[in-house]
Coordinates of C-alpha atoms in Angstrom, one line a residue:
X397 CA 0.0 0.0 -0.1
X398 CA 1.3 3.4 -0.9
X399 CA 0.3 6.1 1.7
X400 CA 3.2 8.7 0.9
X401 CA 0.6 11.6 1.2
X402 CA -0.1 10.5 4.8
X403 CA 2.9 12.4 6.1
X404 CA 4.7 13.8 3.1
X405 CA 5.0 17.4 1.9
X406 CA 3.4 16.3 -1.4
X407 CA -0.2 17.0 -1.6
X408 CA -4.4 14.4 -2.1
X409 CA -27.3 1.9 -13.0
X410 CA -29.2 -0.3 -11.1
X411 CA -31.1 1.1 -8.0
X412 CA -30.3 -0.3 -4.6
X413 CA -33.5 -1.1 -2.9
X414 CA -32.1 -1.9 0.5
X415 CA -28.8 -0.8 1.7
X416 CA -28.1 -3.5 4.2
X417 CA -26.6 -1.0 6.5
X418 CA -26.4 -1.4 10.3
X419 CA -28.3 1.3 12.1
X420 CA -26.3 3.1 14.7
X421 CA -27.9 3.8 18.1
X422 CA -29.2 7.4 18.0
X423 CA -31.6 8.2 20.8
X424 CA -34.0 6.5 23.2
X425 CA -36.9 8.1 21.4
X426 CA -37.2 6.9 18.0
X427 CA -39.3 9.8 16.9
X428 CA -36.6 12.3 17.8
X429 CA -34.9 14.0 15.0
X430 CA -31.0 13.5 15.2
X431 CA -30.4 16.5 12.9
X432 CA -32.1 19.9 12.8
X433 CA -35.5 20.2 11.1
X434 CA -34.0 23.2 9.3
X435 CA -31.4 21.0 7.5
X436 CA -33.9 18.2 6.8
X437 CA -36.1 20.9 5.0
X438 CA -33.2 21.4 2.5
X439 CA -32.6 17.9 1.7
X440 CA -33.6 15.6 -1.2
X441 CA -32.5 12.1 -2.4
X442 CA -29.3 12.6 -4.2
X443 CA -30.2 9.7 -6.6
X444 CA -34.0 10.2 -7.4
X445 CA -34.2 13.9 -6.5
X446 CA -37.3 12.9 -4.5
X447 CA -38.1 14.1 -0.8
X448 CA -36.5 12.2 2.0
X449 CA -38.4 11.1 5.1
X450 CA -36.9 10.3 8.5
X451 CA -38.3 7.0 9.7
X452 CA -36.8 7.2 13.1
X453 CA -33.3 5.5 12.2
X454 CA -32.5 6.3 8.7
X455 CA -33.5 8.8 5.9
X456 CA -35.6 7.0 3.2
X457 CA -36.7 8.0 -0.4
X458 CA -40.1 6.9 -1.6
X459 CA -38.5 3.7 -3.0
X460 CA -37.3 2.7 0.3
X461 CA -33.6 3.4 -0.3
X462 CA -32.0 4.0 3.1
X463 CA -29.5 6.8 4.0
X464 CA -28.0 6.1 7.5
X465 CA -26.2 8.4 9.9
X466 CA -22.5 8.2 10.7
X467 CA -22.7 9.3 14.3
X468 CA -25.2 12.1 14.1
X469 CA -24.3 13.1 10.5
X470 CA -26.5 12.1 7.5
X471 CA -24.8 9.9 5.0
X472 CA -26.3 11.3 1.8
X473 CA -24.1 9.9 -1.1
X474 CA -26.2 8.6 -3.9
X475 CA -25.5 4.9 -3.6
X476 CA -25.0 4.8 0.3
X477 CA -24.1 1.2 0.6
X478 CA -21.3 1.2 -2.2
X479 CA -19.9 4.3 -0.8
X480 CA -19.6 2.8 2.6
X481 CA -17.9 -0.2 1.1
X482 CA -15.3 2.0 -0.5
X483 CA -14.5 3.8 2.8
X484 CA -14.7 0.7 5.0
X485 CA -12.1 -0.7 2.6
X486 CA -9.9 2.3 2.8
X487 CA -10.1 2.0 6.6
X488 CA -8.9 -1.6 6.2
X489 CA -6.0 -0.4 3.9
X490 CA -5.1 2.3 6.5
X491 CA -4.9 -0.3 9.4
X492 CA -2.7 -2.5 7.2
X493 CA -0.4 0.5 6.4
X494 CA 0.0 1.1 10.2
X495 CA 0.5 -2.6 10.8
X496 CA 3.1 -3.0 8.1
X497 CA 5.2 0.0 8.9
X498 CA 5.2 -0.6 12.8
X499 CA 6.3 -4.2 12.2
X500 CA 9.1 -2.9 10.0
X501 CA 10.2 -0.4 12.5
X502 CA 10.1 -3.2 15.2
X503 CA 12.3 -5.5 13.0
X504 CA 14.7 -2.8 12.2
X505 CA 15.2 -2.1 16.1
X506 CA 16.3 -5.7 16.4
X507 CA 19.3 -5.2 14.4
X508 CA 22.5 -5.4 16.7
X509 CA 24.7 -2.8 15.2
X510 CA 22.3 0.3 15.5
X511 CA 23.4 3.3 17.4
X512 CA 21.5 4.4 20.4
X513 CA 20.5 7.6 18.6
X514 CA 19.2 5.6 15.5
X515 CA 17.3 3.1 17.8
X516 CA 15.7 6.1 19.6
X517 CA 14.5 7.6 16.3
X518 CA 12.9 4.4 15.2
X519 CA 11.4 3.8 18.6
X520 CA 9.8 7.5 18.6
X521 CA 8.4 6.7 15.1
X522 CA 7.0 3.4 16.2
X523 CA 5.2 5.0 19.3
X524 CA 3.9 8.0 17.2
X525 CA 2.4 5.7 14.7
X526 CA 0.7 3.5 17.3
X527 CA -0.8 6.6 18.8
X528 CA -2.0 8.0 15.6
X529 CA -3.6 4.7 14.7
X530 CA -5.5 4.7 17.9
X531 CA -6.7 8.3 17.6
X532 CA -7.8 8.0 14.0
X533 CA -9.5 4.7 14.7
X534 CA -11.4 6.4 17.5
X535 CA -12.3 9.3 15.3
X536 CA -13.5 6.7 12.6
X537 CA -15.7 4.7 15.1
X538 CA -19.0 5.7 13.4
X539 CA -17.6 4.3 10.1
X540 CA -16.4 1.0 11.7
X541 CA -19.8 0.4 13.3
X542 CA -21.3 0.2 9.7
X543 CA -21.6 -3.1 8.0
X544 CA -19.9 -3.7 4.8
X545 CA -21.9 -5.3 2.0
X546 CA -19.7 -6.4 -0.7
X547 CA -22.6 -7.7 -2.8
X548 CA -23.9 -4.2 -3.5
X549 CA -23.7 -3.1 -7.2
X550 CA -21.0 -0.6 -8.2
X551 CA -23.5 2.0 -9.3
X552 CA -21.0 4.8 -9.2
X553 CA -17.6 5.1 -7.5
X554 CA -15.4 7.5 -5.5
X555 CA -12.2 8.0 -7.3
X556 CA -9.7 5.2 -6.3
X557 CA -7.0 7.6 -5.3
X558 CA -9.2 9.0 -2.5
X559 CA -7.9 7.5 0.7
X560 CA -8.9 8.6 4.4
X561 CA -5.5 10.2 4.9
X562 CA -4.9 11.9 1.5
X563 CA -5.5 15.3 3.3
X564 CA -4.1 14.3 6.6
X565 CA -1.7 17.3 6.7
X566 CA -4.8 19.7 6.2
X567 CA -5.9 18.7 9.7
X568 CA -2.6 20.1 11.1
X569 CA -2.9 23.2 9.1
X570 CA -6.4 23.8 10.0
X571 CA -6.4 23.1 13.6
X572 CA -2.9 23.5 15.2
X573 CA 0.0 24.9 13.1
X574 CA 0.8 28.5 14.3
X575 CA 1.1 29.9 10.8
X576 CA -0.8 32.7 8.9
X577 CA -2.1 30.2 6.2
X578 CA -5.7 30.1 7.5
X579 CA -5.8 33.9 8.1
X580 CA -4.3 34.6 4.6
X581 CA -7.0 32.5 3.0
X582 CA -9.6 34.4 4.8
X583 CA -8.0 37.7 3.9
X584 CA -8.0 36.8 0.2
X585 CA -11.6 36.0 0.2
X586 CA -12.5 39.2 2.0
X587 CA -10.9 41.1 -1.0
X588 CA -13.6 39.7 -3.3
X589 CA -16.6 39.7 -0.9
X590 CA -18.8 42.7 -0.5
X591 CA -18.5 44.4 2.9
X592 CA -22.1 43.8 3.5
X593 CA -21.9 39.9 2.7
X594 CA -24.4 38.0 4.9
X595 CA -25.9 35.2 3.1
X596 CA -28.8 33.5 4.9
X597 CA -27.8 30.0 3.8
X598 CA -24.2 29.4 3.1
X599 CA -22.9 26.0 1.6
X600 CA -19.4 24.8 1.1
X601 CA -18.6 22.0 -1.3
X602 CA -15.4 19.8 -0.6
X603 CA -15.1 21.3 2.9
X604 CA -12.4 19.1 4.1
X605 CA -12.1 19.5 7.9
X606 CA -14.2 22.7 7.5
X607 CA -11.8 25.4 8.8
X608 CA -12.2 27.9 6.0
X609 CA -16.0 27.8 5.9
X610 CA -16.1 28.0 9.7
X611 CA -13.7 31.0 9.7
X612 CA -16.2 32.6 7.3
X613 CA -19.2 31.7 9.4
X614 CA -17.6 33.2 12.4
X615 CA -16.0 36.2 10.8
X616 CA -19.3 37.3 9.3
X617 CA -21.6 36.1 11.9
X618 CA -23.5 33.9 9.4
X619 CA -27.0 32.8 10.2
X620 CA -26.8 29.3 8.7
X621 CA -23.9 27.3 7.1
X622 CA -23.7 23.7 5.8
X623 CA -20.4 22.1 4.8
X624 CA -20.2 18.8 2.8
X625 CA -17.5 16.3 1.9
X626 CA -17.4 12.7 1.2
X627 CA -14.3 11.8 3.3
X628 CA -15.3 10.2 6.6
X629 CA -12.1 11.1 8.4
X630 CA -12.3 14.9 7.6
X631 CA -16.0 15.2 8.5
X632 CA -15.8 13.3 11.5
X633 CA -12.7 15.1 12.7
X634 CA -14.5 18.3 11.9
X635 CA -17.3 17.3 14.1
X636 CA -14.9 16.8 17.0
X637 CA -13.5 20.2 16.4
X638 CA -17.0 21.8 16.5
X639 CA -17.6 19.9 19.8
X640 CA -14.4 21.7 21.1
X641 CA -12.6 18.5 21.7
X642 CA -8.7 18.6 21.9
X643 CA -7.0 15.9 20.0
X644 CA -3.4 15.0 20.1
X645 CA -1.8 13.8 16.9
X646 CA 1.8 13.3 15.9
X647 CA 3.0 15.1 12.9
X648 CA 5.7 13.0 11.1
X649 CA 7.7 15.4 8.6
X650 CA 9.0 13.8 5.6
X651 CA 12.6 15.1 6.0
X652 CA 13.3 16.1 9.6
X653 CA 16.6 17.6 10.3
X654 CA 17.0 17.1 14.0
X655 CA 15.8 14.1 16.3
X656 CA 13.2 16.3 18.1
X657 CA 11.6 16.8 14.6
X658 CA 11.0 13.1 13.8
X659 CA 7.6 13.0 15.5
X660 CA 6.0 16.2 16.8
X661 CA 3.1 16.0 19.2
X662 CA 0.5 18.6 18.3
X663 CA -2.8 19.5 20.0
X664 CA -5.5 20.1 17.6
X665 CA -8.3 22.4 18.8
X666 CA -11.0 24.8 17.7
X667 CA -10.2 28.3 18.2
X668 CA -13.9 29.2 18.6
X669 CA -15.7 28.5 21.8
X670 CA -19.3 29.3 20.6
X671 CA -20.5 28.0 17.2
X672 CA -24.3 28.1 16.2
X673 CA -26.0 26.9 13.1
X674 CA -23.0 25.2 11.4
X675 CA -23.8 21.7 10.0
X676 CA -21.9 19.0 8.5
X677 CA -23.1 16.5 5.9
X678 CA -21.7 13.5 4.0
X679 CA -22.3 14.2 0.3
X680 CA -20.9 14.1 -3.2
X681 CA -20.8 17.5 -4.9
X682 CA -21.6 15.8 -8.1
X683 CA -24.8 14.5 -6.8
X684 CA -25.9 17.2 -4.3
X685 CA -28.7 16.1 -2.0
X686 CA -30.4 19.6 -1.8
X687 CA -33.5 20.8 -3.2
X688 CA -33.3 23.4 -6.0
X689 CA -32.5 27.1 -5.0
X690 CA -31.7 26.2 -1.3
X691 CA -28.7 28.5 -0.8
X692 CA -27.9 32.1 -1.5
X693 CA -24.1 31.6 -1.2
X694 CA -21.8 28.7 -2.1
X695 CA -18.0 28.3 -1.7
X696 CA -15.7 25.9 -3.6
X697 CA -12.2 25.8 -1.7
X698 CA -9.5 24.1 -3.4
X699 CA -12.0 22.0 -5.2
X700 CA -12.9 22.9 -8.9
X701 CA -9.7 21.4 -10.4
X702 CA -9.8 18.2 -8.4
X703 CA -13.3 16.8 -9.0
X704 CA -13.7 14.2 -11.8
X705 CA -16.1 16.3 -13.8
X706 CA -15.9 19.0 -16.6
X707 CA -16.1 22.5 -15.1
X708 CA -19.2 23.1 -17.2
X709 CA -21.1 20.3 -15.5
X710 CA -20.0 21.5 -12.0
X711 CA -21.1 25.0 -12.7
X712 CA -24.6 23.5 -13.6
X713 CA -24.8 21.8 -10.3
X714 CA -23.9 25.0 -8.6
X715 CA -26.4 26.9 -10.5
X716 CA -29.1 24.4 -9.5
X717 CA -28.8 24.8 -5.7
X718 CA -28.3 28.6 -5.8
X719 CA -31.2 31.0 -5.4
X720 CA -31.7 33.7 -8.1
X721 CA -28.8 36.4 -7.4
X722 CA -27.1 33.7 -5.3
X723 CA -23.3 33.9 -5.4
X724 CA -20.6 31.4 -6.1
X725 CA -17.4 32.0 -4.4
X726 CA -14.2 30.1 -5.5
X727 CA -10.8 29.8 -3.8
X728 CA -8.1 27.6 -5.2
X729 CA -5.6 26.8 -8.1
X730 CA -6.4 25.5 -11.6
X731 CA -4.3 22.4 -11.5
X732 CA -6.7 20.2 -13.4
X733 CA -5.7 16.6 -13.5
X734 CA -7.8 15.5 -16.6
X735 CA -5.8 13.5 -19.3
X736 CA -7.9 15.3 -21.9
X737 CA -6.3 18.7 -22.4
X738 CA -9.5 20.4 -23.6
X739 CA -10.9 20.1 -19.9
X740 CA -7.8 21.8 -18.3
X741 CA -9.2 25.4 -18.3
X742 CA -7.4 28.7 -17.8
X743 CA -9.1 31.6 -16.1
X744 CA -10.4 33.0 -19.5
X745 CA -12.2 29.6 -20.2
X746 CA -13.6 29.6 -16.7
X747 CA -15.0 33.1 -17.4
X748 CA -16.5 31.9 -20.6
X749 CA -18.1 29.0 -19.0
X750 CA -19.5 31.0 -16.1
X751 CA -21.4 33.1 -18.6
X752 CA -22.6 30.2 -20.5
X753 CA -23.9 28.6 -17.4
X754 CA -26.0 31.5 -16.1
X755 CA -23.5 33.4 -14.0
X756 CA -22.1 36.9 -14.1
X757 CA -18.4 37.3 -12.8
X758 CA -18.4 40.1 -10.3
X759 CA -14.8 40.2 -8.9
X760 CA -11.7 38.1 -9.0
X761 CA -8.2 38.0 -7.6
X762 CA -5.0 35.9 -8.4
X763 CA -2.7 35.4 -5.4
X764 CA 0.4 33.6 -4.5
X765 CA -0.2 31.8 -1.2
X766 CA 1.8 29.2 1.0
X767 CA 0.3 25.8 0.9
X768 CA 0.4 23.4 3.8
X769 CA 3.4 25.3 5.2
X770 CA 4.4 23.2 8.3
X771 CA 6.6 25.0 10.9
X772 CA 8.4 21.6 11.2
X773 CA 9.1 20.8 7.6
X774 CA 12.2 21.4 5.6
X775 CA 10.3 21.9 2.6
X776 CA 7.9 24.8 1.5
X777 CA 5.4 25.1 -1.3
X778 CA 3.6 27.9 -2.9
X779 CA 0.5 27.9 -5.1
X780 CA -1.0 30.6 -7.3
X781 CA -4.8 30.6 -6.6
X782 CA -7.8 32.2 -8.3
X783 CA -10.5 33.7 -6.2
X784 CA -13.8 34.7 -7.9
X785 CA -17.2 35.8 -6.9
X786 CA -19.9 35.2 -9.6
X787 CA -23.7 35.9 -9.4
X788 CA -26.3 33.6 -10.7
X789 CA -28.5 35.6 -13.2
X790 CA -30.6 32.7 -14.7
X791 CA -31.1 29.0 -14.4
X792 CA -29.4 26.4 -16.7
X793 CA -29.9 22.9 -17.5
X794 CA -28.2 20.4 -15.3
X795 CA -26.9 17.6 -17.6
X796 CA -26.4 14.1 -16.4
X797 CA -22.9 13.0 -15.2
X798 CA -21.7 9.4 -14.8
X799 CA -18.2 8.9 -13.5
X800 CA -17.8 5.2 -14.5
X801 CA -18.5 3.9 -18.0
X802 CA -21.5 1.8 -18.9
X803 CA -19.4 -1.4 -19.1
X804 CA -18.3 -1.1 -15.6
X805 CA -21.8 -0.6 -14.3
X806 CA -23.6 -3.3 -16.5
X807 CA -21.7 -6.6 -15.9
X808 CA -23.5 -8.1 -19.0
X809 CA -21.9 -5.7 -21.4
X810 CA -18.6 -6.4 -23.2
X811 CA -15.5 -5.0 -21.9
X812 CA -14.0 -3.0 -24.7
X813 CA -10.6 -4.0 -26.2
X814 CA -8.9 -0.7 -27.2
X815 CA -5.2 0.3 -27.7
X816 CA -4.8 1.1 -24.1
X817 CA -5.8 -2.4 -23.0
X818 CA -3.6 -4.0 -25.7
X819 CA -0.7 -2.0 -24.5
X820 CA -1.4 -3.0 -20.9
X821 CA -1.8 -6.7 -21.8
X822 CA 1.6 -6.6 -23.6
X823 CA 3.4 -5.0 -20.5
X824 CA 1.6 -7.3 -18.1
X825 CA 2.6 -10.4 -20.1
X826 CA 6.2 -9.4 -20.4
X827 CA 6.4 -8.4 -16.7
X828 CA 4.7 -11.6 -15.7
X829 CA 7.1 -13.7 -17.8
X830 CA 10.2 -11.9 -16.1
X831 CA 8.9 -12.4 -12.6
X832 CA 7.9 -16.0 -13.1
X833 CA 11.2 -16.9 -14.7
X834 CA 13.0 -15.8 -11.6
X835 CA 13.9 -18.9 -9.7
X836 CA 16.9 -18.0 -7.6
X837 CA 19.3 -19.8 -10.0
X838 CA 19.1 -17.8 -13.4
X839 CA 21.2 -14.7 -14.0
X840 CA 20.0 -11.7 -15.9
X841 CA 21.8 -13.1 -19.0
X842 CA 19.9 -16.4 -18.6
X843 CA 16.7 -14.6 -18.4
X844 CA 17.6 -12.4 -21.4
X845 CA 18.2 -15.6 -23.4
X846 CA 14.9 -17.1 -22.5
X847 CA 13.0 -13.9 -23.4
X848 CA 15.0 -13.5 -26.7
X849 CA 14.0 -17.1 -27.6
X850 CA 10.4 -16.8 -26.5
X851 CA 9.7 -13.3 -28.1
X852 CA 12.0 -13.8 -31.2
X853 CA 13.8 -10.5 -30.2
X854 CA 17.5 -9.6 -30.1
X855 CA 19.3 -10.6 -26.9
X856 CA 20.6 -7.1 -26.2
X857 CA 17.1 -5.6 -26.4
X858 CA 15.7 -8.5 -24.0
X859 CA 18.5 -7.7 -21.4
X860 CA 17.7 -4.0 -21.6
X861 CA 13.9 -4.7 -21.0
X862 CA 14.6 -7.0 -18.0
X863 CA 17.3 -4.7 -16.4
X864 CA 14.9 -1.7 -16.6
X865 CA 12.1 -3.7 -15.1
X866 CA 14.2 -5.2 -12.2
X867 CA 15.8 -1.8 -11.6
X868 CA 12.4 -0.1 -11.1
X869 CA 11.4 -3.2 -8.8
X870 CA 14.5 -2.7 -6.8
X871 CA 14.2 1.1 -6.4
X872 CA 10.5 0.7 -5.3
X873 CA 11.9 -1.4 -2.5
X874 CA 14.6 0.9 -1.3
X875 CA 13.2 4.4 -1.9
X876 CA 10.5 6.0 0.2
X877 CA 9.1 7.9 -2.7

């Protein structure tokens, strides 16, 4: 398992009738509402767009599809059971990561020729990892209490690279580092917001652990805010911050210089003592579980370039949930990750699309800001971010979006054989032939002769292919990243 992002400076068709999800205990009175009625009034089924009804333990749509709670927070992803399966699997991977790394550290400490300082460093890392595993496990208890149902259909999928700890460093940035990064973000947004900015209902998409939307909520004394994300660790951690809990976590810098910087214990806490009408929700921004025109202001922080959807389609979803004259506020870079270049927009293309999807650009700013600048790190990174405020001037059509292709959703369809698959097949076959030819007796020259004979290729080319593959294999074992 690769979890470099955990501590590194590099930054992150068929309907389901019954979710099969275990119902967590909520309250002794089954008719009590675990979430405010004001929030329930905004909600709709993210899959069917129908009203949701609270049945005393879950939210349900008219077809009977259940949306449970994780703790006290509604789980409103469009296909709740398969989304839970994804994150339960990610929690299993996380525990395996901790187990593997701790065992490796323990084995290394058994070496006889280690210096006392090296042994101390390894022991410090081991203890820090065990502590973090327990704290994160406690935080994720509401997820662990859910039942995994591996028989559910893959109706849609959270991108595979999304792990629970992909944005682990953001927790430290948001809740403990004594840096100006949080205040700098707030200051930049204040430049594009009107002095009288006071939305009645404020929504944040991709809120992470929610520090920026919370700063805005408190700074402007907002009357009502909702923050959504689909990452359980981030939302559950944010919930603990809203409850003013203090959590100790170890930051493990990637390249510490001194022994004291190997594992730094930090206390993460909320700087605000009194918070009212700030609500968290598990939701997918591509399938928002809100009724039309529910909000008069919406924020996308460090978001528009990482969602697996064309900016045009994202703008349509933002438009749908905004009231007439509602405002879309954006903050973050344009580091689009699409393989298709035509989707990797510049600011001029952003402007053009905003106009086409019913918005009028009011104000913008381009600023250079530090990014996840830990006081304990030897590395620093800066990002040029685009902030804009756009007003909704008319409705637009919300076109359907489907992340996965039909052949992955309908298991009776033929899997297409294209040039990408054929290239992968060839590489996989060659690599498998190399690996299964290794028996502890043959040299690289012996392997090259076998490959040359099998594939009817020149011996030198076969040898070069084998050396390149084995070199990558070796480096993957000895390098951290």
